[in-house]
XYZ file of C-alpha atoms in Angstrom:
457
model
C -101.613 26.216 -84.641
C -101.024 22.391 -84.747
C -104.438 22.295 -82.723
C -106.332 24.312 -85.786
C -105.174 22.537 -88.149
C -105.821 18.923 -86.457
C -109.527 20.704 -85.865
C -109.831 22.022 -90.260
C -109.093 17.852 -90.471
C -111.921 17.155 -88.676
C -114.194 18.776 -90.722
C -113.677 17.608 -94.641
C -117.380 17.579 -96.022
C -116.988 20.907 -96.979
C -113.994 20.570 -99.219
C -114.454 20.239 -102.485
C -112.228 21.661 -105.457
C -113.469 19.935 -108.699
C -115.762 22.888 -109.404
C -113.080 25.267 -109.159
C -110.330 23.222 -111.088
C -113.053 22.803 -113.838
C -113.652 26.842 -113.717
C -109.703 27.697 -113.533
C -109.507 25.028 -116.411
C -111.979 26.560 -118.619
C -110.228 29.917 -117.924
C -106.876 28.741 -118.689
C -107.642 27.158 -122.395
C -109.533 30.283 -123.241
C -106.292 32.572 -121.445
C -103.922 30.594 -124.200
C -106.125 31.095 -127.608
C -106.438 34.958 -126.316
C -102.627 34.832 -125.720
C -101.846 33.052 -128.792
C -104.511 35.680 -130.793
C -102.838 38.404 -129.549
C -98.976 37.670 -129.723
C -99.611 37.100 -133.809
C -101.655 40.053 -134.183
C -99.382 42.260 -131.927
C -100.660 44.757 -129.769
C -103.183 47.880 -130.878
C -103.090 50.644 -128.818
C -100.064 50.160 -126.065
C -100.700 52.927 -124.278
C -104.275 52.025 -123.618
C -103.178 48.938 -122.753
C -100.995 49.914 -120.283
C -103.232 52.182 -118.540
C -106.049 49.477 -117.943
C -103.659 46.716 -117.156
C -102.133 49.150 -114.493
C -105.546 49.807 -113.220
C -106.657 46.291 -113.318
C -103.300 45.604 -111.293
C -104.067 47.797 -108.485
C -107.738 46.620 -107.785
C -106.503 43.128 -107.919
C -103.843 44.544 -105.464
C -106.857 46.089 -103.335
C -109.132 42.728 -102.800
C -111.792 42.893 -100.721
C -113.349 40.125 -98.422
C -117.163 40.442 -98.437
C -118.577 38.293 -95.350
C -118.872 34.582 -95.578
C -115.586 34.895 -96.828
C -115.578 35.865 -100.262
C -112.704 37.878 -102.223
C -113.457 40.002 -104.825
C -111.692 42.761 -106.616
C -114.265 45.763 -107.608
C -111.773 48.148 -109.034
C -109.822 45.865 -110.964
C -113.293 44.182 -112.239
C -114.800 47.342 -113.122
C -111.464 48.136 -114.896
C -111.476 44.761 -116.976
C -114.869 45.744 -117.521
C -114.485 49.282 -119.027
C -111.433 47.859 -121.392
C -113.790 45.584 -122.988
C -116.722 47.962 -123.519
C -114.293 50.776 -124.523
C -115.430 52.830 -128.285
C -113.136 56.052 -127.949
C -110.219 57.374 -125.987
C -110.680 60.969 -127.094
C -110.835 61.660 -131.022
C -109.145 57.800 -131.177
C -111.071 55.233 -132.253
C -110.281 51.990 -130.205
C -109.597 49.053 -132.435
C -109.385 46.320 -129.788
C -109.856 42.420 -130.439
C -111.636 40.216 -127.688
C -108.559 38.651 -127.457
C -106.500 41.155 -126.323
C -109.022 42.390 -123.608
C -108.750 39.091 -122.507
C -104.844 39.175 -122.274
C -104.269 42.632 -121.102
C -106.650 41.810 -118.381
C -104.887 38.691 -117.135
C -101.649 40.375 -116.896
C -102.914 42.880 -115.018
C -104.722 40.409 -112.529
C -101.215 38.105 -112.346
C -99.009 41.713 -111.703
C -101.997 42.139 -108.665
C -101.908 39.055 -107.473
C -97.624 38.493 -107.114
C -97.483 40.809 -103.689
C -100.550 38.840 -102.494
C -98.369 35.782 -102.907
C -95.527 37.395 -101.725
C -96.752 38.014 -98.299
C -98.121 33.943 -97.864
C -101.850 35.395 -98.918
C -103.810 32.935 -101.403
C -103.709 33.185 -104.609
C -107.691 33.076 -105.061
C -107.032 31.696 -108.608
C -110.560 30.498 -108.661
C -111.862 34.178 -108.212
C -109.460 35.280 -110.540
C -111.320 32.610 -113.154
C -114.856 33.543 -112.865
C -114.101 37.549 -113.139
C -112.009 36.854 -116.006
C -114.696 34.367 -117.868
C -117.176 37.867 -117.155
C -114.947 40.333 -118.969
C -114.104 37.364 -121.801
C -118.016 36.567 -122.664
C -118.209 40.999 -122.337
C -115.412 41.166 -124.637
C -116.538 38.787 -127.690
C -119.913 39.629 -127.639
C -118.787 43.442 -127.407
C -115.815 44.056 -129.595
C -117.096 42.868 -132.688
C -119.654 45.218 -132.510
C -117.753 48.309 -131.364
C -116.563 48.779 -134.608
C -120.033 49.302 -135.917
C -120.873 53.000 -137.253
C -123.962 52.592 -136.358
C -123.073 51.829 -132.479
C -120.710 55.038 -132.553
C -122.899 57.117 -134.182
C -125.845 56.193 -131.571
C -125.007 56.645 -128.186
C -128.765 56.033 -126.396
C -127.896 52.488 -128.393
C -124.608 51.839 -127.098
C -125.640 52.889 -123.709
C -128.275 49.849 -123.894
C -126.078 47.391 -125.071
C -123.419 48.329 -122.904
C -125.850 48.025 -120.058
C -127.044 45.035 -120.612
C -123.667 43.395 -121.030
C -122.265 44.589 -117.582
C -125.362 43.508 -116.174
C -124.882 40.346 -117.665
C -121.321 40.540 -116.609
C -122.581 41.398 -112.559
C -125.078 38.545 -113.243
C -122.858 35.233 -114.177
C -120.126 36.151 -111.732
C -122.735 35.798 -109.113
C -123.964 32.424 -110.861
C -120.272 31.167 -111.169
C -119.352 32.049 -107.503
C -122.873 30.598 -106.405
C -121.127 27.271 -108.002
C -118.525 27.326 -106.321
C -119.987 27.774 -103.231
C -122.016 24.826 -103.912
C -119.078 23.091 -104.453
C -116.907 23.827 -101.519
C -119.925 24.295 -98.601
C -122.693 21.429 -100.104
C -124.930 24.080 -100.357
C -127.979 24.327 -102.788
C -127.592 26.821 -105.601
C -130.775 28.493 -105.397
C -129.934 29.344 -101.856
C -126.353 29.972 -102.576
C -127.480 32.343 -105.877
C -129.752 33.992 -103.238
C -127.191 34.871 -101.141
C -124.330 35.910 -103.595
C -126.993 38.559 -105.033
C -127.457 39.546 -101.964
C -124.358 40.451 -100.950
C -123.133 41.276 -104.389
C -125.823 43.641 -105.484
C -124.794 47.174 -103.730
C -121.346 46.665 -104.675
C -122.021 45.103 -108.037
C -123.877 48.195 -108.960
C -121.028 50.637 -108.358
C -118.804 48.155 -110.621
C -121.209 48.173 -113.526
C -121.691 52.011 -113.057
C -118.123 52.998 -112.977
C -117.359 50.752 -115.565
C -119.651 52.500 -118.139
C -118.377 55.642 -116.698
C -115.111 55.436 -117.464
C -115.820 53.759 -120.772
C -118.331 56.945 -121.799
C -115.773 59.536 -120.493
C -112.994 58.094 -121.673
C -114.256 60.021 -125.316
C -114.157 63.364 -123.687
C -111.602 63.150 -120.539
C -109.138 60.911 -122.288
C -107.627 57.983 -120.177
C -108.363 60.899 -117.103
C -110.818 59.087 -116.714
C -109.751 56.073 -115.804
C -108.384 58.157 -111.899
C -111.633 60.264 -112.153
C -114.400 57.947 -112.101
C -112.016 54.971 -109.716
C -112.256 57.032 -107.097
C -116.203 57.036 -106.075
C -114.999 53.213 -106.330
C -112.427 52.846 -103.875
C -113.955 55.179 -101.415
C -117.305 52.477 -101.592
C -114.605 49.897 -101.166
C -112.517 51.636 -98.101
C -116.493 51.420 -96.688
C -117.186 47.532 -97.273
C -113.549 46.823 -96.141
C -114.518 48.289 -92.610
C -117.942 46.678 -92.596
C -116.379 43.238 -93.072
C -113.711 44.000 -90.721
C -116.475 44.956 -88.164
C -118.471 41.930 -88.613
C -115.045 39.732 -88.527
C -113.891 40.849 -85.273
C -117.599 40.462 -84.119
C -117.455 36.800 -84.548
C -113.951 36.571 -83.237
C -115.242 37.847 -79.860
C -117.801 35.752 -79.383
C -115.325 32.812 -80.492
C -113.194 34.209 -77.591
C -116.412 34.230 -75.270
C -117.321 30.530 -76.514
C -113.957 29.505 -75.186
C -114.603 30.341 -71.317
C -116.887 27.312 -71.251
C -113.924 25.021 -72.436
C -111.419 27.186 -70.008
C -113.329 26.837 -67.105
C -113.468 22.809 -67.719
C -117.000 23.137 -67.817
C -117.234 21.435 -71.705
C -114.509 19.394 -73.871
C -111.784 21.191 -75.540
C -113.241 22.039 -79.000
C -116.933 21.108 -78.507
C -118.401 24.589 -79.101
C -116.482 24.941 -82.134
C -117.441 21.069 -83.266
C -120.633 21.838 -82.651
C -120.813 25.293 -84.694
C -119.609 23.834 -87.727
C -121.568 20.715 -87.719
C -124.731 23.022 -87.153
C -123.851 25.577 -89.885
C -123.147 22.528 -92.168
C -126.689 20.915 -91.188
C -128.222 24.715 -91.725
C -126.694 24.693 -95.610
C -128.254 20.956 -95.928
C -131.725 22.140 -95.086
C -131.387 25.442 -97.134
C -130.613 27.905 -94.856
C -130.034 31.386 -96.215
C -126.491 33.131 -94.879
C -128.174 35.766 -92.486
C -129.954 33.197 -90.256
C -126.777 30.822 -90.792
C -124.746 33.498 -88.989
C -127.102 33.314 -86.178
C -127.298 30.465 -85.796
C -123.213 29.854 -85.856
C -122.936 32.425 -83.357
C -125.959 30.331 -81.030
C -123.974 27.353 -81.470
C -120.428 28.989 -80.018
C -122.587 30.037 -77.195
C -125.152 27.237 -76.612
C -122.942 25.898 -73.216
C -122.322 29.103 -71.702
C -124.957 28.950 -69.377
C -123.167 25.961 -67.665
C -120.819 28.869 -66.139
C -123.731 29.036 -63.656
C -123.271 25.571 -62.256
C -121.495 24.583 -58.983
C -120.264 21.422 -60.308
C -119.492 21.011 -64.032
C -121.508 18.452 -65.620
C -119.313 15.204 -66.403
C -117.606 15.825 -69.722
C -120.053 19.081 -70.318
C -122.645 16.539 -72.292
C -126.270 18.114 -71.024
C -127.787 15.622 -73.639
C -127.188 13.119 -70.546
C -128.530 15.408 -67.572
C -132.162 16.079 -67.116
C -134.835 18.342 -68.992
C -135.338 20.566 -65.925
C -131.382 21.134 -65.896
C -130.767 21.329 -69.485
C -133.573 24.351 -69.808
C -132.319 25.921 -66.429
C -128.445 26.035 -68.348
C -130.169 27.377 -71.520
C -132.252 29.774 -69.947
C -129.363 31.527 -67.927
C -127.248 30.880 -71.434
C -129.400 33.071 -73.536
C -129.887 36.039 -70.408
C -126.041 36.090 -70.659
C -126.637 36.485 -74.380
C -129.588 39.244 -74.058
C -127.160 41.597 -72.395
C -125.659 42.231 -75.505
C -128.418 44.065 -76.686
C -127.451 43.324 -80.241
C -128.064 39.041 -79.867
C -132.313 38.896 -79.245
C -132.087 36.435 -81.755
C -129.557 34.659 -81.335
C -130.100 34.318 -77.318
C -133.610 33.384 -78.579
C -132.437 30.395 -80.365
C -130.529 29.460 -77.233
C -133.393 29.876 -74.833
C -135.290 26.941 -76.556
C -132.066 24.669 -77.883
C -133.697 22.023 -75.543
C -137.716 21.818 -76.462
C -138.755 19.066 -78.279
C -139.458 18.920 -81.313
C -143.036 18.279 -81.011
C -145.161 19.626 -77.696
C -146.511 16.718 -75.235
C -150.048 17.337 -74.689
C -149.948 19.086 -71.024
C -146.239 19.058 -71.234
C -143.820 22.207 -69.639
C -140.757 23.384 -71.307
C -140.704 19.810 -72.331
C -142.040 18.173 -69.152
C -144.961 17.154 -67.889
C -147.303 19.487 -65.816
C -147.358 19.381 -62.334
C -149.925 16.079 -61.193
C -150.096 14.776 -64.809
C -149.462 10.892 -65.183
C -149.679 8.853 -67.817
C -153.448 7.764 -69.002
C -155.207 10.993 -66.653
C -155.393 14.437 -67.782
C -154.168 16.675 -65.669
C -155.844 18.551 -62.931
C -158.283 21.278 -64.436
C -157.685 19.912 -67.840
C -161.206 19.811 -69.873
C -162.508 16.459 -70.329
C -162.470 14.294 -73.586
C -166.150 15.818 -74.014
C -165.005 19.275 -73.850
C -163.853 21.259 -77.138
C -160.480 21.535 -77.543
C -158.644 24.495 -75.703
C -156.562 25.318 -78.914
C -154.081 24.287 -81.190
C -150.661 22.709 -79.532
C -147.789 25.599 -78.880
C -145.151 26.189 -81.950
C -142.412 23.995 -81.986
C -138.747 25.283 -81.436
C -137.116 27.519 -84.212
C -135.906 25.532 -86.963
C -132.220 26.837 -85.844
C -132.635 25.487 -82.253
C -134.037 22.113 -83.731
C -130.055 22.384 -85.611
C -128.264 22.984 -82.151
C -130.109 20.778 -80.492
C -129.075 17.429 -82.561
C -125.768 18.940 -82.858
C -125.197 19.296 -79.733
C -126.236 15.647 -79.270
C -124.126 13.777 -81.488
C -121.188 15.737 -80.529
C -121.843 14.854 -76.625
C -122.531 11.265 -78.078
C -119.133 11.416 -79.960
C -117.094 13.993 -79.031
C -113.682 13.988 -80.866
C -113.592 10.896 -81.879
C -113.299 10.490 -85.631
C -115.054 6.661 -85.294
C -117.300 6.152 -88.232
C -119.286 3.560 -85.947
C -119.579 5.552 -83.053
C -121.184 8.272 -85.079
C -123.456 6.067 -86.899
C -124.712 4.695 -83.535
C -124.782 8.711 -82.541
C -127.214 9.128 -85.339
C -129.044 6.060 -85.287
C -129.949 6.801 -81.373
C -131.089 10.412 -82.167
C -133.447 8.717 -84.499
C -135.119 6.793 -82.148
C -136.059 10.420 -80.534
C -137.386 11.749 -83.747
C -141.131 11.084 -82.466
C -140.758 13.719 -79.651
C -137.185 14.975 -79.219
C -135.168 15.647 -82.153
C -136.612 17.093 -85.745
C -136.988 13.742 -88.421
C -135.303 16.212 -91.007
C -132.676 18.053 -88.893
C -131.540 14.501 -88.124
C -131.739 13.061 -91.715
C -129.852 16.126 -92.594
C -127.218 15.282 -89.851
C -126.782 11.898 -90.981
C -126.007 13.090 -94.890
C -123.464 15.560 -93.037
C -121.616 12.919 -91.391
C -121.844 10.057 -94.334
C -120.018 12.774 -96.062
C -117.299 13.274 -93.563
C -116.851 9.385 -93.157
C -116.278 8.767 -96.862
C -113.558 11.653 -96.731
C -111.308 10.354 -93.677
């Protein structure tokens, strides 16, 4: 434990929390007026009240973590939701003020949350901001319009409006979390937004469904509907929960399988993991989307374990220092290992060429010159400077072997050490490679990483 936390020190680029103190801020000041509002009106409607703030309790009580770690609560979001879109509860006209959707709502995500805290979870306050900001801008733009005859008496009308607002509602959460993720990770928003849709979109549409389903049923069914129309919900949920739990224990074996390298003495005690999160943070630099950031996190954990093939460990497990020959040969055998999986092409793909250069040598290998080629003479059978050209040069590597590659590097360059110097010189001697050996940007983009990280320590 003392180790993983010494190793999260390591690391600080990535943490940032002015985003989400200004979010949590903004949530608070509007929390108090909404309080305030409510506590001199009083309370319309207890009973309603009490059945959505239960309901909002439980789905906060029933969070879900979507992969790349992100918490959300559908139930109790498409609960807040419904409250704040609500016309009738049977014959009863609902006289709610946007101020007291915003307070019922709150208590019901602080009830949810206490067991959460109970048990040593986090609190996820800033989560707990941006879904409540949703069901606030809902809930003023809404309310003062429920009241409308003209809304009640036209339903194809309401259904519109109240469509649009939930979308709306789907749409900023993803724009607020997409902030915050550009916040915390460095990342750039329109990748981030990207990715938040992404992952947000099937669920988000069964939280924007249900909540207009329970707010249209509500008229006929009664506050029925609140059980009726949750329970598509949470079995959608009880089905993301086991996807992300799938995927999570995926990465935690090959975590587990990065570790034989370090085990067997082969590389230093943390380097795959070093190298993994440097490379992921390089991929968000250059704008890599989440899918191909996986990959390439699970390339990194596993770049080295082709060295279990050696005889004799390689001094201190740095390959940057052995030769080309010997560094393919140990990514080669690396990314077989990884094909056997069945499930890793990719990934073992990335691995296979970790170690071509960035740009192809004419008459050049793997990265090494043909057999008989010296310097100044083509090689044997090679066409003459008179002859057309036989073609354009081969592809460079993938841009997420160009990442591992310079990773891989500056952590054999640096190791552990937490030296500002010694990683500037890391950097500055990768950029004296950048006209054959190591991508100009993917290095640029390392350097930015680890200026970061030095201004932190």
């Amino acid at each position: 434990m003392t180790s993983r936390r010494h190793e999260l020190r390591r690391y600080p680029w990535q943490v940032r929390d002015s985003g989400q103190l200004l979010l949590v801020a903004a949530a608070g000041v509007w929390l108090v007026a909404a309080v305030a509002q409510t506590a001199a009106e009083g309370l319309k409607d207890p009973r309603i009240a009490i059945a959505f703030g239960a309901l909002i309790a439980f789905g906060e009580l029933l969070r879900l973590n979507l992969p790349g770690d992100r918490e959300t609560a559908p139930i109790g979001f498409a609960g807040a939701l419904a409250y704040a879109l609500l016309i009738r509860v049977g014959t009863h006209v609902v006289q709610l003020s946007a101020e007291q959707v915003v307070t019922v709502a709150t208590i019901g995500m602080i009830i949810g949350a206490l067991p959460h805290l109970a048990v040593g979870r986090p609190a996820r306050v800033s989560g707990m901001a941006a879904r409540l900001l949703c069901v606030a801008c809902v809930a003023y733009i809404f309310r003062p319009l429920a009241g409308n005859s003209t809304l009640d008496r036209n339903w194809g009308l309401a259904f519109t409006l109240m469509t649009s607002l939930a979308v709306l509602a789907l749409l900023l959460e993803a724009v607020l979390t997409a902030l915050l993720r550009v916040d915390e990770q460095q990342a750039r928003f329109r990748v981030a937004l990207v990715d938040e849709m992404r992952v947000q979109l099937p669920l988000g549409a069964a939280v924007g469904a249900s909540a207009l389903l329970i707010a249209f049923a509500a008229e006929v069914m009664g506050l029925y509907s609140l059980a009726v129309f949750t329970a598509p919900l949470l079995v959608t949920q009880v089905a993301f929960r086991r996807y992300a739990g799938i995927r999570a224990t995926y990465l935690q074996t090959v975590r587990a399988l990065a570790k034989v390298t370090e085990i067997g003495g082969y590389v230093e005690a943390g380097h795959s993991e070093r190298v993994s999160r440097l490379a992921v943070a390089i991929g968000r630099e250059l704008g890599i989307h989440e899918p191909q950031l996986l990959e390439l996190e699970y390339a990194a954990l596993m770049h080295d374990i082709g060295q279990l093939s050696l005889r004799d460990p390689i001094p201190g497990g740095a390959t940057v220092l052995v030769s080309r020959p010997d560094q393919q040969r140990i990514a080669e055998l690396g990314a077989d290992v990884i094909q056997q999986a069945q499930v890793l092409g990719s990934v073992a793909e990335i691995v296979r060429r970790q170690n071509e250069p960035y740009r192809a040598v004419e008459g050049a290998v793997n990265g090494h010159p043909a057999p008989g080629h010296t310097a100044g003479r083509p090689p044997p059978g090679s066409p003459s400077l008179g002859s057309p050209s036989p073609g354009p040069p081969p592809p460079g590597p993938p841009l997420s072997s160009r990442i591992i590659k310079a990773a891989n590097a500056f952590d054999d360059l640096v190791g552990s050490s937490l030296d500002p110097g010694r990683a500037a010189a890391a950097v500055q001697r990768l950029r004296l490679d950048t006209a054959s050996e190591y991508d100009p940007a993917t290095v640029e983009a390392l350097s930015r990483v680890v200026n970061r990280r030095s201004l932190l320590l």
